[in-house]
JSON list of C-alpha atoms and ligand atoms in Angstrom, two decimals:
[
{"chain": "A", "resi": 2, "resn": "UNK", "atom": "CA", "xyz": [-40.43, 12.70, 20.44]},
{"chain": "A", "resi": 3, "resn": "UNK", "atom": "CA", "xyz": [-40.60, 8.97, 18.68]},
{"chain": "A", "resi": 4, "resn": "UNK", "atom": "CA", "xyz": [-38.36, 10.59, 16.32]},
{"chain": "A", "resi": 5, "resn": "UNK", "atom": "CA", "xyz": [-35.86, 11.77, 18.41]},
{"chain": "A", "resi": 6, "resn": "UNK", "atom": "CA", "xyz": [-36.16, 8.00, 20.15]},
{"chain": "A", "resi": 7, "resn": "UNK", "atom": "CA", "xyz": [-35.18, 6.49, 17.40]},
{"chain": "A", "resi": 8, "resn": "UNK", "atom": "CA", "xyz": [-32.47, 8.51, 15.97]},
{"chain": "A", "resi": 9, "resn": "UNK", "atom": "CA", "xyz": [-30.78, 7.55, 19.37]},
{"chain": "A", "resi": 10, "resn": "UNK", "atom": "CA", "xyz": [-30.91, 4.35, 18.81]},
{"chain": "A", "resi": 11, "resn": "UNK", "atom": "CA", "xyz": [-30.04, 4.56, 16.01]},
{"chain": "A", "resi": 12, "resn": "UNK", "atom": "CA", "xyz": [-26.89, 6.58, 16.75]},
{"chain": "A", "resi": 13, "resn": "UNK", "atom": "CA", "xyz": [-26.02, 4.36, 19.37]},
{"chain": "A", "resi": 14, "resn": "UNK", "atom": "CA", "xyz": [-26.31, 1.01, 17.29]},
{"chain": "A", "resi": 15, "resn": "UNK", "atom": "CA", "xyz": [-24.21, 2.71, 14.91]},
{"chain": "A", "resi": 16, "resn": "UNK", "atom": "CA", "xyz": [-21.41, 3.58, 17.27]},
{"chain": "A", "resi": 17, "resn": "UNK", "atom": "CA", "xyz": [-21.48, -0.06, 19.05]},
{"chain": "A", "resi": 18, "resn": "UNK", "atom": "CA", "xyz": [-20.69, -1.58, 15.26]},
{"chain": "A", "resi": 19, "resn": "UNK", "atom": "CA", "xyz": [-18.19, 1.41, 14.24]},
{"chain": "A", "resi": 20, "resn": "UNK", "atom": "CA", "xyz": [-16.48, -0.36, 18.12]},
{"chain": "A", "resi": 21, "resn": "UNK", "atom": "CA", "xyz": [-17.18, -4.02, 16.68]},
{"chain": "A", "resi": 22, "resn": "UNK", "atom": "CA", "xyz": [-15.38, -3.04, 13.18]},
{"chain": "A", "resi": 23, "resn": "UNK", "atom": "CA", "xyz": [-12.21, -1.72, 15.12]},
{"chain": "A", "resi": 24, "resn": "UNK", "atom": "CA", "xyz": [-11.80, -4.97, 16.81]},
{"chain": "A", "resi": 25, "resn": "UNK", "atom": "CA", "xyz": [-12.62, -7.01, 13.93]},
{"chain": "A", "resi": 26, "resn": "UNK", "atom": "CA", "xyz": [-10.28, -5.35, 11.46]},
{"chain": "A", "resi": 27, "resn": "UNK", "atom": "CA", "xyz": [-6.66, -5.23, 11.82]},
{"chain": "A", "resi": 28, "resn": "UNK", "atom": "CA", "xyz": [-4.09, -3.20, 10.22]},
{"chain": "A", "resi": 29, "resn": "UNK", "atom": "CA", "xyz": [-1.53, -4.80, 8.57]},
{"chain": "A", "resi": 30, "resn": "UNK", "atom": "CA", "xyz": [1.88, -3.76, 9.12]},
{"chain": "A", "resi": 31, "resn": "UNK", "atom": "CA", "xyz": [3.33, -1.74, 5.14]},
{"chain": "A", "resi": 32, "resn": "UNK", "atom": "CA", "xyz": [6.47, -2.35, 4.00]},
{"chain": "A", "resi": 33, "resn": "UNK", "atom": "CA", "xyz": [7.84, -0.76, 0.96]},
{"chain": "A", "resi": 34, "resn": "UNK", "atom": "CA", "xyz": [11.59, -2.14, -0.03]},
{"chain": "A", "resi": 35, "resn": "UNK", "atom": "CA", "xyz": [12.85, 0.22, -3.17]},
{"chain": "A", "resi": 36, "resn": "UNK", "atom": "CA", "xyz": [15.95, -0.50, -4.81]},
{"chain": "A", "resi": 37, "resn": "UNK", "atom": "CA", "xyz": [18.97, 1.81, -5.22]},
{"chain": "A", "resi": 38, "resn": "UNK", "atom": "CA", "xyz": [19.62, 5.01, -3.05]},
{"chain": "A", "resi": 39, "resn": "UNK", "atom": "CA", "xyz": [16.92, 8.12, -3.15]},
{"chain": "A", "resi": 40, "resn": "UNK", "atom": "CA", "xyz": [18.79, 10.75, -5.65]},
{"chain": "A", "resi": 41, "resn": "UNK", "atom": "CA", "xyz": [16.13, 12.71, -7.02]},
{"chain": "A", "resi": 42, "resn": "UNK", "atom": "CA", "xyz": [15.43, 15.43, -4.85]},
{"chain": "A", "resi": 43, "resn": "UNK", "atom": "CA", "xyz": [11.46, 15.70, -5.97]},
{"chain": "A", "resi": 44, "resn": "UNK", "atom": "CA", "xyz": [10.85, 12.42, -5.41]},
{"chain": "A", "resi": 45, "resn": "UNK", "atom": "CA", "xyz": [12.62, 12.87, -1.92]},
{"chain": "A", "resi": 46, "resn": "UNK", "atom": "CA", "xyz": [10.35, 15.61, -0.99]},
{"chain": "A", "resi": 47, "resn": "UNK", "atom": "CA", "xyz": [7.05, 13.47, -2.47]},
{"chain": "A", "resi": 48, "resn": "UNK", "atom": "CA", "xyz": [8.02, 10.30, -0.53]},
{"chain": "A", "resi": 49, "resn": "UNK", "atom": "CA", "xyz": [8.69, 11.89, 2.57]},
{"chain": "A", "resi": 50, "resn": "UNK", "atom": "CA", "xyz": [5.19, 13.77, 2.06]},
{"chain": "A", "resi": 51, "resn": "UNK", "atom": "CA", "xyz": [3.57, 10.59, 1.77]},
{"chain": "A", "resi": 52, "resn": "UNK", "atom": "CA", "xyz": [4.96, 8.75, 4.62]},
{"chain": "A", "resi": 53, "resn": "UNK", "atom": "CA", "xyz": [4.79, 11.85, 6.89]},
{"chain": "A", "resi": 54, "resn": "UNK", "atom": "CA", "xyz": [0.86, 12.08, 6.23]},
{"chain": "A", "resi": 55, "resn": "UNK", "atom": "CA", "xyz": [0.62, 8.32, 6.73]},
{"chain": "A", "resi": 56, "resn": "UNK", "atom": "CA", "xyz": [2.28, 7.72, 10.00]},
{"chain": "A", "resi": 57, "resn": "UNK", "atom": "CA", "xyz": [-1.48, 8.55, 10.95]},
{"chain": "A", "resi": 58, "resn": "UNK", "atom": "CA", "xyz": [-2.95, 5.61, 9.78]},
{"chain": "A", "resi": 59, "resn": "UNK", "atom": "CA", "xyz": [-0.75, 3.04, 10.85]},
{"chain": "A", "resi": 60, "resn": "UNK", "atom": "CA", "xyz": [2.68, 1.51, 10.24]},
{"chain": "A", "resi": 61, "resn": "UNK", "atom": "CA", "xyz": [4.18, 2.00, 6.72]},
{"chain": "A", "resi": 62, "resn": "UNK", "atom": "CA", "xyz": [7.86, 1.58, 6.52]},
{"chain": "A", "resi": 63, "resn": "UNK", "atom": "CA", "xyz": [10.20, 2.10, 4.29]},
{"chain": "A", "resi": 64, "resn": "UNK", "atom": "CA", "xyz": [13.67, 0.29, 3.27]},
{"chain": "A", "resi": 65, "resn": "UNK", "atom": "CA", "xyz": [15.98, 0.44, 0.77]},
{"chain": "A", "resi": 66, "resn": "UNK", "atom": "CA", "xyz": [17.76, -2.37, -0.77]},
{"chain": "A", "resi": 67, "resn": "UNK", "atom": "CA", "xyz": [21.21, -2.54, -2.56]},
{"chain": "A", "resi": 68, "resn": "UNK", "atom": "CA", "xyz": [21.38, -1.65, -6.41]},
{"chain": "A", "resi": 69, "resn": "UNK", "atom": "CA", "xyz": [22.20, -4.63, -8.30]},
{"chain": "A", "resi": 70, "resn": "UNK", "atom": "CA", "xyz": [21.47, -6.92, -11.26]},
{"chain": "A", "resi": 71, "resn": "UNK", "atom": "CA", "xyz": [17.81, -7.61, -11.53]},
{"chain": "A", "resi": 72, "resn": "UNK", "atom": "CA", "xyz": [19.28, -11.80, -10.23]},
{"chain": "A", "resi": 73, "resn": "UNK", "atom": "CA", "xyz": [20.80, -9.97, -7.01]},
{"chain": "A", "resi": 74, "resn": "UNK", "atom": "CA", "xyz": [17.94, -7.46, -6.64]},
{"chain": "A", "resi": 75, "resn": "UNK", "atom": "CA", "xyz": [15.04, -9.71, -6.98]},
{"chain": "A", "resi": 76, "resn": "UNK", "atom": "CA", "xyz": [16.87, -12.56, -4.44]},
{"chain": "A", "resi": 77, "resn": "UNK", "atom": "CA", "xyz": [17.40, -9.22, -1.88]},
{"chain": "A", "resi": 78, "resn": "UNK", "atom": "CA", "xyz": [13.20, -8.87, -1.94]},
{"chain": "A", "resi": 79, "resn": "UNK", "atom": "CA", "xyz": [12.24, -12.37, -2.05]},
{"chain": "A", "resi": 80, "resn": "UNK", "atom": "CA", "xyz": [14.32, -12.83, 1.49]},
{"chain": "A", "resi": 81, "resn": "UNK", "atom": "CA", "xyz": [12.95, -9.55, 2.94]},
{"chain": "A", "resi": 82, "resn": "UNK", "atom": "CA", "xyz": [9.53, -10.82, 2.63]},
{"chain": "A", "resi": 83, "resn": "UNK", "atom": "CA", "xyz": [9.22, -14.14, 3.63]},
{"chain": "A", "resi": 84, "resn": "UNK", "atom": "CA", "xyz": [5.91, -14.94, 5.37]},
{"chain": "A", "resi": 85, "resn": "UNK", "atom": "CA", "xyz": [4.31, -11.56, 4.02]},
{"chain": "A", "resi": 86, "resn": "UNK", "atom": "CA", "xyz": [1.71, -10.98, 1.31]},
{"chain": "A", "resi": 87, "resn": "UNK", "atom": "CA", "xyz": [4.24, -9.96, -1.84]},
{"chain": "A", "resi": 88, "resn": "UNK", "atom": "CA", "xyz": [2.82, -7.54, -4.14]},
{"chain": "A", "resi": 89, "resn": "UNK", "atom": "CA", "xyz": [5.83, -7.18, -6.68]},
{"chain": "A", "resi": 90, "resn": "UNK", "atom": "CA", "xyz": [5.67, -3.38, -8.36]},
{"chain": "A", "resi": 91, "resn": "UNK", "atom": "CA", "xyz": [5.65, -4.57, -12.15]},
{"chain": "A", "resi": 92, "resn": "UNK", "atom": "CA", "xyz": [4.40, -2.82, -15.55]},
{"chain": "A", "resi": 93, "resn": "UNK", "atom": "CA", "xyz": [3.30, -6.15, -16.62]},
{"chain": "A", "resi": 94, "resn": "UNK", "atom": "CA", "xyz": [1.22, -6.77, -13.82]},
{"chain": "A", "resi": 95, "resn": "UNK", "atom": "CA", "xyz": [-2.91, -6.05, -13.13]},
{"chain": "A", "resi": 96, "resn": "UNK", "atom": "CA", "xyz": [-3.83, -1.97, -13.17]},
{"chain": "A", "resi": 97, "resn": "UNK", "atom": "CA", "xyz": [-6.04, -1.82, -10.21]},
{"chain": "A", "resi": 98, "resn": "UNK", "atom": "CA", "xyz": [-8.51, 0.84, -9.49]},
{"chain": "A", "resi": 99, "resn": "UNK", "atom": "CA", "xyz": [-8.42, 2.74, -6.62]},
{"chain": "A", "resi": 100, "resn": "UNK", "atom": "CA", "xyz": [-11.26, 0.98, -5.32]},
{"chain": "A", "resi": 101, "resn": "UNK", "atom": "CA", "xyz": [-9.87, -2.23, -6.41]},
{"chain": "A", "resi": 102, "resn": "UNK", "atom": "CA", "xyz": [-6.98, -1.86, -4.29]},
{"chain": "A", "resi": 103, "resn": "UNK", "atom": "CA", "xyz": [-9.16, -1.12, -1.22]},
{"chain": "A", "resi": 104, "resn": "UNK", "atom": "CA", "xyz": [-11.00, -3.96, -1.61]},
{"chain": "A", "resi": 105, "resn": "UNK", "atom": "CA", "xyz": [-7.43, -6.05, -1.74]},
{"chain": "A", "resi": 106, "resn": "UNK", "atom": "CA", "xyz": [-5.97, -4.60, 1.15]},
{"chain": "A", "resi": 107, "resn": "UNK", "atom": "CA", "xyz": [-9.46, -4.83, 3.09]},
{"chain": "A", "resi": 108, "resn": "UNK", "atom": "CA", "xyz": [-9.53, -8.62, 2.36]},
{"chain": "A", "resi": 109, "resn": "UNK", "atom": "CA", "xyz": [-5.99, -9.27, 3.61]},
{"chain": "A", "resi": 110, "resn": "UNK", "atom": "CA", "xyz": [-6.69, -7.44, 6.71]},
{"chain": "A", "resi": 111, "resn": "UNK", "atom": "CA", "xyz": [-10.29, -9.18, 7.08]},
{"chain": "A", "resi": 112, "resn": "UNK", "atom": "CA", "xyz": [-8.35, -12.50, 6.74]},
{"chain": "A", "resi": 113, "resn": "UNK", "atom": "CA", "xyz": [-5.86, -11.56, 9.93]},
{"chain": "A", "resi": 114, "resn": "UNK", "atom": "CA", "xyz": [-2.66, -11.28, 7.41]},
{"chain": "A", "resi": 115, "resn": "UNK", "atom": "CA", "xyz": [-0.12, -9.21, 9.22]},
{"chain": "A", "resi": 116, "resn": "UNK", "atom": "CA", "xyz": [2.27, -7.80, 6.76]},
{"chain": "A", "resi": 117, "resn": "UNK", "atom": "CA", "xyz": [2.25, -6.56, 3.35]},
{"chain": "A", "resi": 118, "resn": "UNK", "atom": "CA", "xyz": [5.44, -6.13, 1.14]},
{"chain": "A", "resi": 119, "resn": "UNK", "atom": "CA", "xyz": [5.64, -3.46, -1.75]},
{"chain": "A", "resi": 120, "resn": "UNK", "atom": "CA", "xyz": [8.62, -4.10, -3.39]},
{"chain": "A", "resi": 121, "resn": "UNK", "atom": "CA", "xyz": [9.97, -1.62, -6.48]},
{"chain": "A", "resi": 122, "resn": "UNK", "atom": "CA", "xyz": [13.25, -2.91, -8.84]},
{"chain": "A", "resi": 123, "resn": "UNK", "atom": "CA", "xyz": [16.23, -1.54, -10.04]},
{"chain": "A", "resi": 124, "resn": "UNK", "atom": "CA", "xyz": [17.05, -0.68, -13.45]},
{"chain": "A", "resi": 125, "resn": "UNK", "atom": "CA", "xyz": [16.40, -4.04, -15.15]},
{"chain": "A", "resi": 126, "resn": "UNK", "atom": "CA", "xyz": [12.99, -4.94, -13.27]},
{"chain": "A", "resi": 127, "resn": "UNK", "atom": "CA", "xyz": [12.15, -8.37, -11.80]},
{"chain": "A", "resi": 128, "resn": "UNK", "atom": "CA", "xyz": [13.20, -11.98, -12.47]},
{"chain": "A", "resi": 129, "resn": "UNK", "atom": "CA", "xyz": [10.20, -13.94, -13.22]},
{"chain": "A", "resi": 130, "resn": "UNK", "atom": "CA", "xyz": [10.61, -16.10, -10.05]},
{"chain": "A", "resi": 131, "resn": "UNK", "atom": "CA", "xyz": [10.05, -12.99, -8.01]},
{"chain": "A", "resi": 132, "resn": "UNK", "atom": "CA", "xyz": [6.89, -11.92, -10.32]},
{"chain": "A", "resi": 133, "resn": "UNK", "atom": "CA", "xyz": [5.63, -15.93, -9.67]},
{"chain": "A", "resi": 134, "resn": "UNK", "atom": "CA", "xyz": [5.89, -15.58, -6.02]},
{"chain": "A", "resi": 135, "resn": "UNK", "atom": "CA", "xyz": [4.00, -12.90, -5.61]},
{"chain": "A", "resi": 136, "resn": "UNK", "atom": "CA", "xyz": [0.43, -12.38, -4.03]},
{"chain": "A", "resi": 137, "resn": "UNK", "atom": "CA", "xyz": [-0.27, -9.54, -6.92]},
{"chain": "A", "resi": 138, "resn": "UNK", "atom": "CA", "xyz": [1.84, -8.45, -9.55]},
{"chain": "A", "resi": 139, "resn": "UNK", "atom": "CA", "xyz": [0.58, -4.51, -9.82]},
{"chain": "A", "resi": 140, "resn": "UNK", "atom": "CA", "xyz": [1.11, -2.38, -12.45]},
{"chain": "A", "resi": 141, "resn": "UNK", "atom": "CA", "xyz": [0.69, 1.34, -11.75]},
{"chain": "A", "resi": 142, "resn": "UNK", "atom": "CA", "xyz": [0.36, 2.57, -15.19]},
{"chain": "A", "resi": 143, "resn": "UNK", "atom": "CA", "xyz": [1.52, 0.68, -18.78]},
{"chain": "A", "resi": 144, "resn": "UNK", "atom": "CA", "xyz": [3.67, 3.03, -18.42]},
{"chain": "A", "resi": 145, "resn": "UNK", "atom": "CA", "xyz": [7.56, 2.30, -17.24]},
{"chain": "A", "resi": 146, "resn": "UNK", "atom": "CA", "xyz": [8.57, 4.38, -14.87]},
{"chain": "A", "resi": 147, "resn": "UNK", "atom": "CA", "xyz": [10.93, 5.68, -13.37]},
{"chain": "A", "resi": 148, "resn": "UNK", "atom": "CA", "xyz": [11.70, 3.54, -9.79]},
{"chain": "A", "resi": 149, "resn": "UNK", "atom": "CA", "xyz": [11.42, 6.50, -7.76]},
{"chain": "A", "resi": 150, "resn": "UNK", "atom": "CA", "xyz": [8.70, 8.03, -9.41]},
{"chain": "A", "resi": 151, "resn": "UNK", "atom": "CA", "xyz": [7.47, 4.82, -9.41]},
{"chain": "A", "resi": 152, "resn": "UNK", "atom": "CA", "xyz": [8.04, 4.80, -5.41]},
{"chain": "A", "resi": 153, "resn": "UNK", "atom": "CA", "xyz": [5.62, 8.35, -5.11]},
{"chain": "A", "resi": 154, "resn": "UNK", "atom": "CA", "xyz": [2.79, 7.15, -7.15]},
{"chain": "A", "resi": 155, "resn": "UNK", "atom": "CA", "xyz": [2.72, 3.81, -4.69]},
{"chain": "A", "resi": 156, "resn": "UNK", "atom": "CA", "xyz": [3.06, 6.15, -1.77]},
{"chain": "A", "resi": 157, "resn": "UNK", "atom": "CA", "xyz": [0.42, 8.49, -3.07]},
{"chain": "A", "resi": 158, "resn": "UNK", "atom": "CA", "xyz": [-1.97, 5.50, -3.15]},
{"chain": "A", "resi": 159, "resn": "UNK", "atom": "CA", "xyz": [-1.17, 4.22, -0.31]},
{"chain": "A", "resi": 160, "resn": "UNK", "atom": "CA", "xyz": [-2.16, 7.02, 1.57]},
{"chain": "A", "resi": 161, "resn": "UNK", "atom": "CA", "xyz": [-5.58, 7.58, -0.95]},
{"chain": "A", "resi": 162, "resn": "UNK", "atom": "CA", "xyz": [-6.57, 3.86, 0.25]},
{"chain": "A", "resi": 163, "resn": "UNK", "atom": "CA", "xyz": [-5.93, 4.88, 3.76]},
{"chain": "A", "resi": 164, "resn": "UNK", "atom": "CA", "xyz": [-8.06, 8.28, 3.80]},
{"chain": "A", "resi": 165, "resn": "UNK", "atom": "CA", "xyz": [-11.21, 5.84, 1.79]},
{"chain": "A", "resi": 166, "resn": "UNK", "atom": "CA", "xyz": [-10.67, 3.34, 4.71]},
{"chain": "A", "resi": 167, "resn": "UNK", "atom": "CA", "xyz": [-11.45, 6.03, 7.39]},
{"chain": "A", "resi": 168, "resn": "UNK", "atom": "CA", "xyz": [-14.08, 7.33, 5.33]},
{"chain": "A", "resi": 169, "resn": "UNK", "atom": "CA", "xyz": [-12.13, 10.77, 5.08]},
{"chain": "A", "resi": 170, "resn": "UNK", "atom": "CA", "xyz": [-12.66, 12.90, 2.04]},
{"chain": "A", "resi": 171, "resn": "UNK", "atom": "CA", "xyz": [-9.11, 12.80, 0.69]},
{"chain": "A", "resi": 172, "resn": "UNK", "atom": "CA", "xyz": [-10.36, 10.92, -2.75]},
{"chain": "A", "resi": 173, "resn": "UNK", "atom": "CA", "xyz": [-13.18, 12.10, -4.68]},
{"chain": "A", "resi": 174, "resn": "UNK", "atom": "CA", "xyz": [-14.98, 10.23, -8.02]},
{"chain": "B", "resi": 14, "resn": "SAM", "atom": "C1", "xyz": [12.80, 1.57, -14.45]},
{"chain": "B", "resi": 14, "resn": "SAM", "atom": "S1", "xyz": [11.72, 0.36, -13.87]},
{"chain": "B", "resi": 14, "resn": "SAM", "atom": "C2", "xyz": [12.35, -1.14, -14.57]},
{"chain": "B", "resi": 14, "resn": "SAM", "atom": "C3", "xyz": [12.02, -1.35, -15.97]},
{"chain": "B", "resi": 14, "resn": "SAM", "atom": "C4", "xyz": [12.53, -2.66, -16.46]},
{"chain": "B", "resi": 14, "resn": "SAM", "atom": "N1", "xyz": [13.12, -2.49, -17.74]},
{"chain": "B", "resi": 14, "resn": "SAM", "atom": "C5", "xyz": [11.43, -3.71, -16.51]},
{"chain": "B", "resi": 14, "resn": "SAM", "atom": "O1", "xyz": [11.33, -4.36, -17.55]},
{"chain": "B", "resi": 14, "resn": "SAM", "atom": "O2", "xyz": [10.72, -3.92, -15.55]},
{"chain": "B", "resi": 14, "resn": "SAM", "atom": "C6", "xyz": [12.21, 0.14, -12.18]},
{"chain": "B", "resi": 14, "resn": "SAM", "atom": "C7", "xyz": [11.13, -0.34, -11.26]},
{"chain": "B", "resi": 14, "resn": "SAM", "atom": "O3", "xyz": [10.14, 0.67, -11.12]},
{"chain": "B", "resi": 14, "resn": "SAM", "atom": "C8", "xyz": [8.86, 0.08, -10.89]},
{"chain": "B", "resi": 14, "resn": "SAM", "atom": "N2", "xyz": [7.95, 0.50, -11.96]},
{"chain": "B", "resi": 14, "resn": "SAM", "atom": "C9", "xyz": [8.23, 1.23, -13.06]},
{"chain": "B", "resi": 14, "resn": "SAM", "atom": "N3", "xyz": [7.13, 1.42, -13.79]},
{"chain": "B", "resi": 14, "resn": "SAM", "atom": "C10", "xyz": [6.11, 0.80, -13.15]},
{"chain": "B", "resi": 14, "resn": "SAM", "atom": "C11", "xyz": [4.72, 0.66, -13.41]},
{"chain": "B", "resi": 14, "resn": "SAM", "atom": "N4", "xyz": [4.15, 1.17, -14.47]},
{"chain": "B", "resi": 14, "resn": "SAM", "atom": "N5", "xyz": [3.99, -0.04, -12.52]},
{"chain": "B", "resi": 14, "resn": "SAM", "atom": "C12", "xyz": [4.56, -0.57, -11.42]},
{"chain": "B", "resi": 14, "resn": "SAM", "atom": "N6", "xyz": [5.86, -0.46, -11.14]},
{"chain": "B", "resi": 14, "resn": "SAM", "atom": "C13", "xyz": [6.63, 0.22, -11.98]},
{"chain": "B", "resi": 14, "resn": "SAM", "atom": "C14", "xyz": [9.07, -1.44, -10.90]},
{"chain": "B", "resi": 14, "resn": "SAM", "atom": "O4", "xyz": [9.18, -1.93, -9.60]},
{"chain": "B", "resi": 14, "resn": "SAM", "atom": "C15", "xyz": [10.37, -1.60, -11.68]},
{"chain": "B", "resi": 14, "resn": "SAM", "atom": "O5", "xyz": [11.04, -2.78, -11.35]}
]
C-alpha cells in the first residue's frame, strides 16, 4: 500500500518535470546548405531517408547552393547564415562523439539559440574566413569525403542525436 503511494508520486513528479523540460527546451530550427546539385543516386536515396525519418523531430531543412570556386562557395554560406550558430563541415575540424554532439546541440538549445547552420563545400573545401566564423568547425572522419557522402553521414547523425534526445533506442554503445 505505502509502496504503491509512493510509486505514484513518484510517477507523477516525474511526468510534471518531463512537462517542465518541454517548456524549458526549445528546438532549434536545422539547416543544412550543400553545395552543387544531388547526382549520386545512393546518396539521393540516403538523404531523403534521413530527412524523411526526421521530419518527426522537428524542422531540418535542406538547401542547396550553387557550385563554385571555394571564394564564391564559401561567400554563398557565410550570407545564408547570418545570425545562426555556423558549424562549417570541415576535415580539419574537431571529431565529435556522438555524445559530444548531443551535448553541443543541447547547450545551444538550453541557451534559447534558434537556428543552426550545417554547411558542406564544393570541390575545393572552405576559405579560412568561413572556417574562422564558425561556431564549430566539425570533422566527420580524417577522412575526405566525398560532399554528398559527406551530406548522409551528417544526416545520419543528425537523426542519431535526435532519437538520444527523446530517449528512443535508435543508438546503442
Ligand atoms: C570533397 S570535400 C572537399 C575537400 C577539399 N579538398 C578540402 O580541402 O576541404 C567537399 C566537402 O565535403 C565535406 N567533407 C568531406 N569530408 C569531410 C569530413 N571528413 N568531415 C566533414 N566534412 C567533410 C566538407 O564540407 C567539404 O568542404
Amino acid at each position: 500500500m505505502l509502496i504503491s503511494l509512493a510509486c505514484s508520486i513518484l510517477r507523477s513528479l516525474l511526468h510534471s518535470l518531463l512537462h517542465l523540460t518541454e517548456y524549458t527546451t526549445h528546438h532549434m530550427h536545422h539547416t543544412i546548405i550543400a553545395a552543387g546539385k544531388p547526382a549520386l543516386k545512393y546518396c539521393k536515396d540516403g538523404t531523403a531517408e534521413y530527412l524523411k525519418r526526421l521530419t518527426r523531430y522537428g524542422k531540418y531543412e535542406l538547401k542547396h547552393i550553387k557550385d563554385g570556386s571555394s571564394e564564391d562557395v564559401s561567400k554563398r554560406h557565410l550570407e545564408a547564415s547570418q545570425g545562426s550558430i555556423r558549424i562549417v563541415l570541415d576535415e580539419r575540424g574537431e571529431q565529435l562523439t556522438t555524445e559530444q554532439l548531443v551535448k553541443k546541440i543541447s547547450d545551444w538549445e538550453m541557451r534559447g539559440e534558434k537556428r543552426a547552420t550545417y554547411m558542406i563545400g564544393a570541390s575545393d573545401g572552405h576559405t579560412p574566413e568561413l572556417r574562422d566564423s564558425a561556431d564549430l568547425v566539425w570533422a566527420l572522419s580524417p577522412l575526405t569525403l566525398q560532399h554528398e557522402l559527406a551530406l548522409v553521414v551528417l544526416l545520419e547523425q543528425l537523426y542519431r542525436v535526435a532519437t538520444i534526445q527523446r530517449g528512443e533506442p535508435y543508438h546503442r554503445v
